[in-house]
PDB file of N, CA and C in Angstrom:
ATOM      1  N   MET A   1     -11.380  -8.983  10.844  1.00  0.00           N
ATOM      2  CA  MET A   1     -10.639  -9.138   9.612  1.00  0.00           C
ATOM      3  C   MET A   1     -10.281  -7.761   9.052  1.00  0.00           C
ATOM      4  N   GLU A   2      -9.012  -7.595   8.723  1.00  0.00           N
ATOM      5  CA  GLU A   2      -8.569  -6.324   8.164  1.00  0.00           C
ATOM      6  C   GLU A   2      -9.018  -6.196   6.722  1.00  0.00           C
ATOM      7  N   PRO A   3      -9.326  -4.978   6.301  1.00  0.00           N
ATOM      8  CA  PRO A   3      -9.678  -4.770   4.893  1.00  0.00           C
ATOM      9  C   PRO A   3      -8.477  -5.033   3.992  1.00  0.00           C
ATOM     10  N   HIS A   4      -8.749  -5.366   2.754  1.00  0.00           N
ATOM     11  CA  HIS A   4      -7.689  -5.596   1.777  1.00  0.00           C
ATOM     12  C   HIS A   4      -7.502  -4.331   0.943  1.00  0.00           C
ATOM     13  N   TYR A   5      -6.333  -3.748   1.035  1.00  0.00           N
ATOM     14  CA  TYR A   5      -6.032  -2.533   0.288  1.00  0.00           C
ATOM     15  C   TYR A   5      -5.204  -2.867  -0.948  1.00  0.00           C
ATOM     16  N   HIS A   6      -5.489  -2.168  -2.035  1.00  0.00           N
ATOM     17  CA  HIS A   6      -4.729  -2.340  -3.271  1.00  0.00           C
ATOM     18  C   HIS A   6      -3.298  -1.860  -3.058  1.00  0.00           C
ATOM     19  N   ILE A   7      -2.355  -2.576  -3.642  1.00  0.00           N
ATOM     20  CA  ILE A   7      -0.944  -2.206  -3.569  1.00  0.00           C
ATOM     21  C   ILE A   7      -0.414  -2.022  -4.987  1.00  0.00           C
ATOM     22  N   ASN A   8       0.142  -0.851  -5.265  1.00  0.00           N
ATOM     23  CA  ASN A   8       0.853  -0.618  -6.525  1.00  0.00           C
ATOM     24  C   ASN A   8       2.294  -1.057  -6.309  1.00  0.00           C
ATOM     25  N   LEU A   9       2.798  -1.898  -7.190  1.00  0.00           N
ATOM     26  CA  LEU A   9       4.166  -2.395  -7.082  1.00  0.00           C
ATOM     27  C   LEU A   9       4.909  -2.056  -8.367  1.00  0.00           C
ATOM     28  N   PHE A  10       6.019  -1.347  -8.251  1.00  0.00           N
ATOM     29  CA  PHE A  10       6.750  -0.954  -9.453  1.00  0.00           C
ATOM     30  C   PHE A  10       8.231  -0.800  -9.152  1.00  0.00           C
ATOM     31  N   TRP A  11       9.036  -0.909 -10.208  1.00  0.00           N
ATOM     32  CA  TRP A  11      10.481  -0.716 -10.110  1.00  0.00           C
ATOM     33  C   TRP A  11      10.796   0.762 -10.267  1.00  0.00           C
ATOM     34  N   SER A  12      11.647   1.286  -9.420  1.00  0.00           N
ATOM     35  CA  SER A  12      12.092   2.676  -9.511  1.00  0.00           C
ATOM     36  C   SER A  12      13.561   2.705  -9.926  1.00  0.00           C
ATOM     37  N   ASP A  13      13.811   3.168 -11.155  1.00  0.00           N
ATOM     38  CA  ASP A  13      15.198   3.328 -11.603  1.00  0.00           C
ATOM     39  C   ASP A  13      15.932   4.344 -10.733  1.00  0.00           C
ATOM     40  N   GLU A  14      15.223   5.410 -10.374  1.00  0.00           N
ATOM     41  CA  GLU A  14      15.828   6.480  -9.577  1.00  0.00           C
ATOM     42  C   GLU A  14      16.319   5.953  -8.227  1.00  0.00           C
ATOM     43  N   ASP A  15      15.519   5.103  -7.589  1.00  0.00           N
ATOM     44  CA  ASP A  15      15.870   4.575  -6.274  1.00  0.00           C
ATOM     45  C   ASP A  15      16.564   3.215  -6.344  1.00  0.00           C
ATOM     46  N   ALA A  16      16.562   2.601  -7.533  1.00  0.00           N
ATOM     47  CA  ALA A  16      17.160   1.275  -7.752  1.00  0.00           C
ATOM     48  C   ALA A  16      16.593   0.228  -6.794  1.00  0.00           C
ATOM     49  N   CYS A  17      15.256   0.236  -6.672  1.00  0.00           N
ATOM     50  CA  CYS A  17      14.590  -0.752  -5.833  1.00  0.00           C
ATOM     51  C   CYS A  17      13.112  -0.852  -6.230  1.00  0.00           C
ATOM     52  N   TRP A  18      12.431  -1.847  -5.687  1.00  0.00           N
ATOM     53  CA  TRP A  18      11.003  -2.017  -5.896  1.00  0.00           C
ATOM     54  C   TRP A  18      10.263  -1.157  -4.889  1.00  0.00           C
ATOM     55  N   ILE A  19       9.226  -0.491  -5.335  1.00  0.00           N
ATOM     56  CA  ILE A  19       8.390   0.366  -4.492  1.00  0.00           C
ATOM     57  C   ILE A  19       6.998  -0.252  -4.417  1.00  0.00           C
ATOM     58  N   ALA A  20       6.470  -0.309  -3.218  1.00  0.00           N
ATOM     59  CA  ALA A  20       5.095  -0.764  -2.996  1.00  0.00           C
ATOM     60  C   ALA A  20       4.353   0.390  -2.333  1.00  0.00           C
ATOM     61  N   ASP A  21       3.267   0.814  -2.953  1.00  0.00           N
ATOM     62  CA  ASP A  21       2.518   1.989  -2.510  1.00  0.00           C
ATOM     63  C   ASP A  21       1.063   1.596  -2.298  1.00  0.00           C
ATOM     64  N   VAL A  22       0.441   2.132  -1.236  1.00  0.00           N
ATOM     65  CA  VAL A  22      -0.964   1.848  -0.924  1.00  0.00           C
ATOM     66  C   VAL A  22      -1.750   3.150  -1.104  1.00  0.00           C
ATOM     67  N   PRO A  23      -2.425   3.318  -2.253  1.00  0.00           N
ATOM     68  CA  PRO A  23      -3.092   4.589  -2.551  1.00  0.00           C
ATOM     69  C   PRO A  23      -4.164   5.012  -1.541  1.00  0.00           C
ATOM     70  N   ASP A  24      -4.850   4.051  -0.921  1.00  0.00           N
ATOM     71  CA  ASP A  24      -5.914   4.400   0.024  1.00  0.00           C
ATOM     72  C   ASP A  24      -5.387   4.874   1.373  1.00  0.00           C
ATOM     73  N   LEU A  25      -4.137   4.567   1.690  1.00  0.00           N
ATOM     74  CA  LEU A  25      -3.566   4.938   2.984  1.00  0.00           C
ATOM     75  C   LEU A  25      -2.408   5.900   2.752  1.00  0.00           C
ATOM     76  N   LYS A  26      -2.707   7.176   2.808  1.00  0.00           N
ATOM     77  CA  LYS A  26      -1.696   8.205   2.556  1.00  0.00           C
ATOM     78  C   LYS A  26      -0.991   8.561   3.852  1.00  0.00           C
ATOM     79  N   PRO A  27       0.286   8.680   3.923  1.00  0.00           N
ATOM     80  CA  PRO A  27       1.272   8.105   3.020  1.00  0.00           C
ATOM     81  C   PRO A  27       1.679   6.728   3.543  1.00  0.00           C
ATOM     82  N   CYS A  28       1.470   5.720   2.786  1.00  0.00           N
ATOM     83  CA  CYS A  28       1.851   4.364   3.182  1.00  0.00           C
ATOM     84  C   CYS A  28       2.534   3.695   2.003  1.00  0.00           C
ATOM     85  N   SER A  29       3.828   3.486   2.152  1.00  0.00           N
ATOM     86  CA  SER A  29       4.591   2.831   1.100  1.00  0.00           C
ATOM     87  C   SER A  29       5.811   2.169   1.729  1.00  0.00           C
ATOM     88  N   ALA A  30       6.466   1.349   0.946  1.00  0.00           N
ATOM     89  CA  ALA A  30       7.680   0.672   1.392  1.00  0.00           C
ATOM     90  C   ALA A  30       8.495   0.318   0.163  1.00  0.00           C
ATOM     91  N   HIS A  31       9.687  -0.167   0.380  1.00  0.00           N
ATOM     92  CA  HIS A  31      10.537  -0.562  -0.738  1.00  0.00           C
ATOM     93  C   HIS A  31      11.289  -1.839  -0.382  1.00  0.00           C
ATOM     94  N   GLY A  32      11.919  -2.422  -1.386  1.00  0.00           N
ATOM     95  CA  GLY A  32      12.726  -3.610  -1.168  1.00  0.00           C
ATOM     96  C   GLY A  32      13.567  -3.915  -2.385  1.00  0.00           C
ATOM     97  N   SER A  33      14.545  -4.770  -2.208  1.00  0.00           N
ATOM     98  CA  SER A  33      15.427  -5.121  -3.322  1.00  0.00           C
ATOM     99  C   SER A  33      14.790  -6.148  -4.257  1.00  0.00           C
ATOM    100  N   SER A  34      13.687  -6.753  -3.820  1.00  0.00           N
ATOM    101  CA  SER A  34      12.922  -7.675  -4.667  1.00  0.00           C
ATOM    102  C   SER A  34      11.440  -7.352  -4.511  1.00  0.00           C
ATOM    103  N   ARG A  35      10.634  -7.884  -5.425  1.00  0.00           N
ATOM    104  CA  ARG A  35       9.180  -7.684  -5.308  1.00  0.00           C
ATOM    105  C   ARG A  35       8.678  -8.234  -3.985  1.00  0.00           C
ATOM    106  N   ALA A  36       9.124  -9.455  -3.661  1.00  0.00           N
ATOM    107  CA  ALA A  36       8.663 -10.109  -2.436  1.00  0.00           C
ATOM    108  C   ALA A  36       9.035  -9.294  -1.193  1.00  0.00           C
ATOM    109  N   GLU A  37      10.239  -8.751  -1.184  1.00  0.00           N
ATOM    110  CA  GLU A  37      10.665  -7.942  -0.040  1.00  0.00           C
ATOM    111  C   GLU A  37       9.838  -6.665   0.067  1.00  0.00           C
ATOM    112  N   ALA A  38       9.582  -6.006  -1.057  1.00  0.00           N
ATOM    113  CA  ALA A  38       8.766  -4.788  -1.045  1.00  0.00           C
ATOM    114  C   ALA A  38       7.351  -5.091  -0.554  1.00  0.00           C
ATOM    115  N   LEU A  39       6.772  -6.214  -1.000  1.00  0.00           N
ATOM    116  CA  LEU A  39       5.427  -6.587  -0.555  1.00  0.00           C
ATOM    117  C   LEU A  39       5.403  -6.922   0.934  1.00  0.00           C
ATOM    118  N   ALA A  40       6.389  -7.651   1.405  1.00  0.00           N
ATOM    119  CA  ALA A  40       6.456  -7.974   2.837  1.00  0.00           C
ATOM    120  C   ALA A  40       6.582  -6.692   3.655  1.00  0.00           C
ATOM    121  N   ASN A  41       7.432  -5.780   3.186  1.00  0.00           N
ATOM    122  CA  ASN A  41       7.623  -4.518   3.906  1.00  0.00           C
ATOM    123  C   ASN A  41       6.373  -3.659   3.900  1.00  0.00           C
ATOM    124  N   VAL A  42       5.656  -3.621   2.779  1.00  0.00           N
ATOM    125  CA  VAL A  42       4.461  -2.786   2.740  1.00  0.00           C
ATOM    126  C   VAL A  42       3.338  -3.412   3.568  1.00  0.00           C
ATOM    127  N   ASN A  43       3.298  -4.728   3.652  1.00  0.00           N
ATOM    128  CA  ASN A  43       2.295  -5.357   4.533  1.00  0.00           C
ATOM    129  C   ASN A  43       2.557  -4.979   5.989  1.00  0.00           C
ATOM    130  N   ASP A  44       3.830  -4.909   6.386  1.00  0.00           N
ATOM    131  CA  ASP A  44       4.168  -4.424   7.725  1.00  0.00           C
ATOM    132  C   ASP A  44       3.766  -2.956   7.881  1.00  0.00           C
ATOM    133  N   ALA A  45       3.989  -2.163   6.829  1.00  0.00           N
ATOM    134  CA  ALA A  45       3.639  -0.737   6.874  1.00  0.00           C
ATOM    135  C   ALA A  45       2.131  -0.548   6.999  1.00  0.00           C
ATOM    136  N   ILE A  46       1.354  -1.365   6.285  1.00  0.00           N
ATOM    137  CA  ILE A  46      -0.115  -1.287   6.384  1.00  0.00           C
ATOM    138  C   ILE A  46      -0.545  -1.597   7.815  1.00  0.00           C
ATOM    139  N   GLU A  47      -0.002  -2.664   8.368  1.00  0.00           N
ATOM    140  CA  GLU A  47      -0.348  -3.045   9.740  1.00  0.00           C
ATOM    141  C   GLU A  47      -0.027  -1.911  10.715  1.00  0.00           C
ATOM    142  N   GLY A  48       1.154  -1.318  10.563  1.00  0.00           N
ATOM    143  CA  GLY A  48       1.534  -0.207  11.426  1.00  0.00           C
ATOM    144  C   GLY A  48       0.655   1.012  11.228  1.00  0.00           C
ATOM    145  N   TRP A  49       0.321   1.312   9.985  1.00  0.00           N
ATOM    146  CA  TRP A  49      -0.540   2.459   9.673  1.00  0.00           C
ATOM    147  C   TRP A  49      -1.890   2.296  10.371  1.00  0.00           C
ATOM    148  N   LEU A  50      -2.474   1.094  10.240  1.00  0.00           N
ATOM    149  CA  LEU A  50      -3.780   0.834  10.838  1.00  0.00           C
ATOM    150  C   LEU A  50      -3.725   0.861  12.367  1.00  0.00           C
ATOM    151  N   GLU A  51      -2.649   0.333  12.942  1.00  0.00           N
ATOM    152  CA  GLU A  51      -2.503   0.349  14.401  1.00  0.00           C
ATOM    153  C   GLU A  51      -2.415   1.776  14.935  1.00  0.00           C
ATOM    154  N   VAL A  52      -1.615   2.600  14.292  1.00  0.00           N
ATOM    155  CA  VAL A  52      -1.462   3.990  14.744  1.00  0.00           C
ATOM    156  C   VAL A  52      -2.777   4.748  14.590  1.00  0.00           C
ATOM    157  N   ALA A  53      -3.458   4.554  13.462  1.00  0.00           N
ATOM    158  CA  ALA A  53      -4.746   5.231  13.257  1.00  0.00           C
ATOM    159  C   ALA A  53      -5.742   4.824  14.344  1.00  0.00           C
ATOM    160  N   ALA A  54      -5.776   3.536  14.679  1.00  0.00           N
ATOM    161  CA  ALA A  54      -6.698   3.063  15.724  1.00  0.00           C
ATOM    162  C   ALA A  54      -6.319   3.644  17.089  1.00  0.00           C
ATOM    163  N   GLU A  55      -5.019   3.663  17.409  1.00  0.00           N
ATOM    164  CA  GLU A  55      -4.560   4.206  18.689  1.00  0.00           C
ATOM    165  C   GLU A  55      -4.896   5.681  18.833  1.00  0.00           C
ATOM    166  N   LYS A  56      -4.817   6.419  17.735  1.00  0.00           N
ATOM    167  CA  LYS A  56      -5.070   7.865  17.768  1.00  0.00           C
ATOM    168  C   LYS A  56      -6.525   8.201  17.453  1.00  0.00           C
ATOM    169  N   ASP A  57      -7.347   7.158  17.319  1.00  0.00           N
ATOM    170  CA  ASP A  57      -8.767   7.320  17.009  1.00  0.00           C
ATOM    171  C   ASP A  57      -8.989   8.131  15.726  1.00  0.00           C
ATOM    172  N   LEU A  58      -8.147   7.852  14.733  1.00  0.00           N
ATOM    173  CA  LEU A  58      -8.264   8.502  13.430  1.00  0.00           C
ATOM    174  C   LEU A  58      -9.126   7.643  12.509  1.00  0.00           C
ATOM    175  N   PRO A  59      -9.788   8.253  11.539  1.00  0.00           N
ATOM    176  CA  PRO A  59     -10.605   7.460  10.617  1.00  0.00           C
ATOM    177  C   PRO A  59      -9.741   6.519   9.775  1.00  0.00           C
ATOM    178  N   ILE A  60     -10.239   5.314   9.585  1.00  0.00           N
ATOM    179  CA  ILE A  60      -9.567   4.327   8.743  1.00  0.00           C
ATOM    180  C   ILE A  60     -10.384   4.202   7.461  1.00  0.00           C
ATOM    181  N   PRO A  61      -9.798   4.605   6.340  1.00  0.00           N
ATOM    182  CA  PRO A  61     -10.566   4.593   5.090  1.00  0.00           C
ATOM    183  C   PRO A  61     -10.878   3.176   4.611  1.00  0.00           C
ATOM    184  N   ALA A  62     -12.035   3.048   4.015  1.00  0.00           N
ATOM    185  CA  ALA A  62     -12.399   1.782   3.377  1.00  0.00           C
ATOM    186  C   ALA A  62     -11.576   1.650   2.098  1.00  0.00           C
ATOM    187  N   PRO A  63     -11.241   0.422   1.714  1.00  0.00           N
ATOM    188  CA  PRO A  63     -10.534   0.243   0.442  1.00  0.00           C
ATOM    189  C   PRO A  63     -11.410   0.725  -0.715  1.00  0.00           C
ATOM    190  N   ARG A  64     -10.901   1.643  -1.503  1.00  0.00           N
ATOM    191  CA  ARG A  64     -11.664   2.185  -2.633  1.00  0.00           C
ATOM    192  C   ARG A  64     -10.895   2.171  -3.934  1.00  0.00           C
ATOM    193  N   TYR A  65      -9.570   2.284  -3.850  1.00  0.00           N
ATOM    194  CA  TYR A  65      -8.757   2.412  -5.057  1.00  0.00           C
ATOM    195  C   TYR A  65      -8.861   1.162  -5.923  1.00  0.00           C
ATOM    196  N   ARG A  66      -9.053   1.374  -7.211  1.00  0.00           N
ATOM    197  CA  ARG A  66      -9.041   0.300  -8.200  1.00  0.00           C
ATOM    198  C   ARG A  66      -8.245   0.794  -9.390  1.00  0.00           C
ATOM    199  N   PRO A  67      -7.292  -0.002  -9.863  1.00  0.00           N
ATOM    200  CA  PRO A  67      -6.514   0.415 -11.027  1.00  0.00           C
ATOM    201  C   PRO A  67      -7.405   0.606 -12.245  1.00  0.00           C
ATOM    202  N   ALA A  68      -6.930   1.351 -13.188  1.00  0.00           N
ATOM    203  CA  ALA A  68      -7.699   1.657 -14.401  1.00  0.00           C
ATOM    204  C   ALA A  68      -8.149   0.397 -15.144  1.00  0.00           C
ATOM    205  N   ILE A  69      -7.406  -0.700 -15.020  1.00  0.00           N
ATOM    206  CA  ILE A  69      -7.804  -1.918 -15.753  1.00  0.00           C
ATOM    207  C   ILE A  69      -9.136  -2.473 -15.254  1.00  0.00           C
ATOM    208  N   TYR A  70      -9.557  -2.051 -14.047  1.00  0.00           N
ATOM    209  CA  TYR A  70     -10.836  -2.504 -13.510  1.00  0.00           C
ATOM    210  C   TYR A  70     -11.959  -1.495 -13.719  1.00  0.00           C
ATOM    211  N   ALA A  71     -11.647  -0.376 -14.342  1.00  0.00           N
ATOM    212  CA  ALA A  71     -12.649   0.677 -14.541  1.00  0.00           C
ATOM    213  C   ALA A  71     -13.734   0.191 -15.500  1.00  0.00           C
ATOM    214  N   THR A  72     -14.944   0.581 -15.215  1.00  0.00           N
ATOM    215  CA  THR A  72     -16.061   0.262 -16.097  1.00  0.00           C
ATOM    216  C   THR A  72     -16.596   1.558 -16.676  1.00  0.00           C
ATOM    217  N   THR A  73     -17.164   1.463 -17.846  1.00  0.00           N
ATOM    218  CA  THR A  73     -17.694   2.681 -18.472  1.00  0.00           C
ATOM    219  C   THR A  73     -19.196   2.730 -18.362  1.00  0.00           C
TER     220      THR A  73
END
């Protein structure tokens, strides 16, 4: 089972599209004309990122990123 990585999803006025970014996998991001398209594209990007890392025997980071709304004091 693949780990679940947090995805930041936001609208970019500059690029006029939705951006999906995976903070734990640098650099792993994608874009799309809709939220759903950006998410589908970034899921493909995550899969590709993990495949390449495994093929090259590179370390695969554990999911660690949590947005500030989940921060505890």
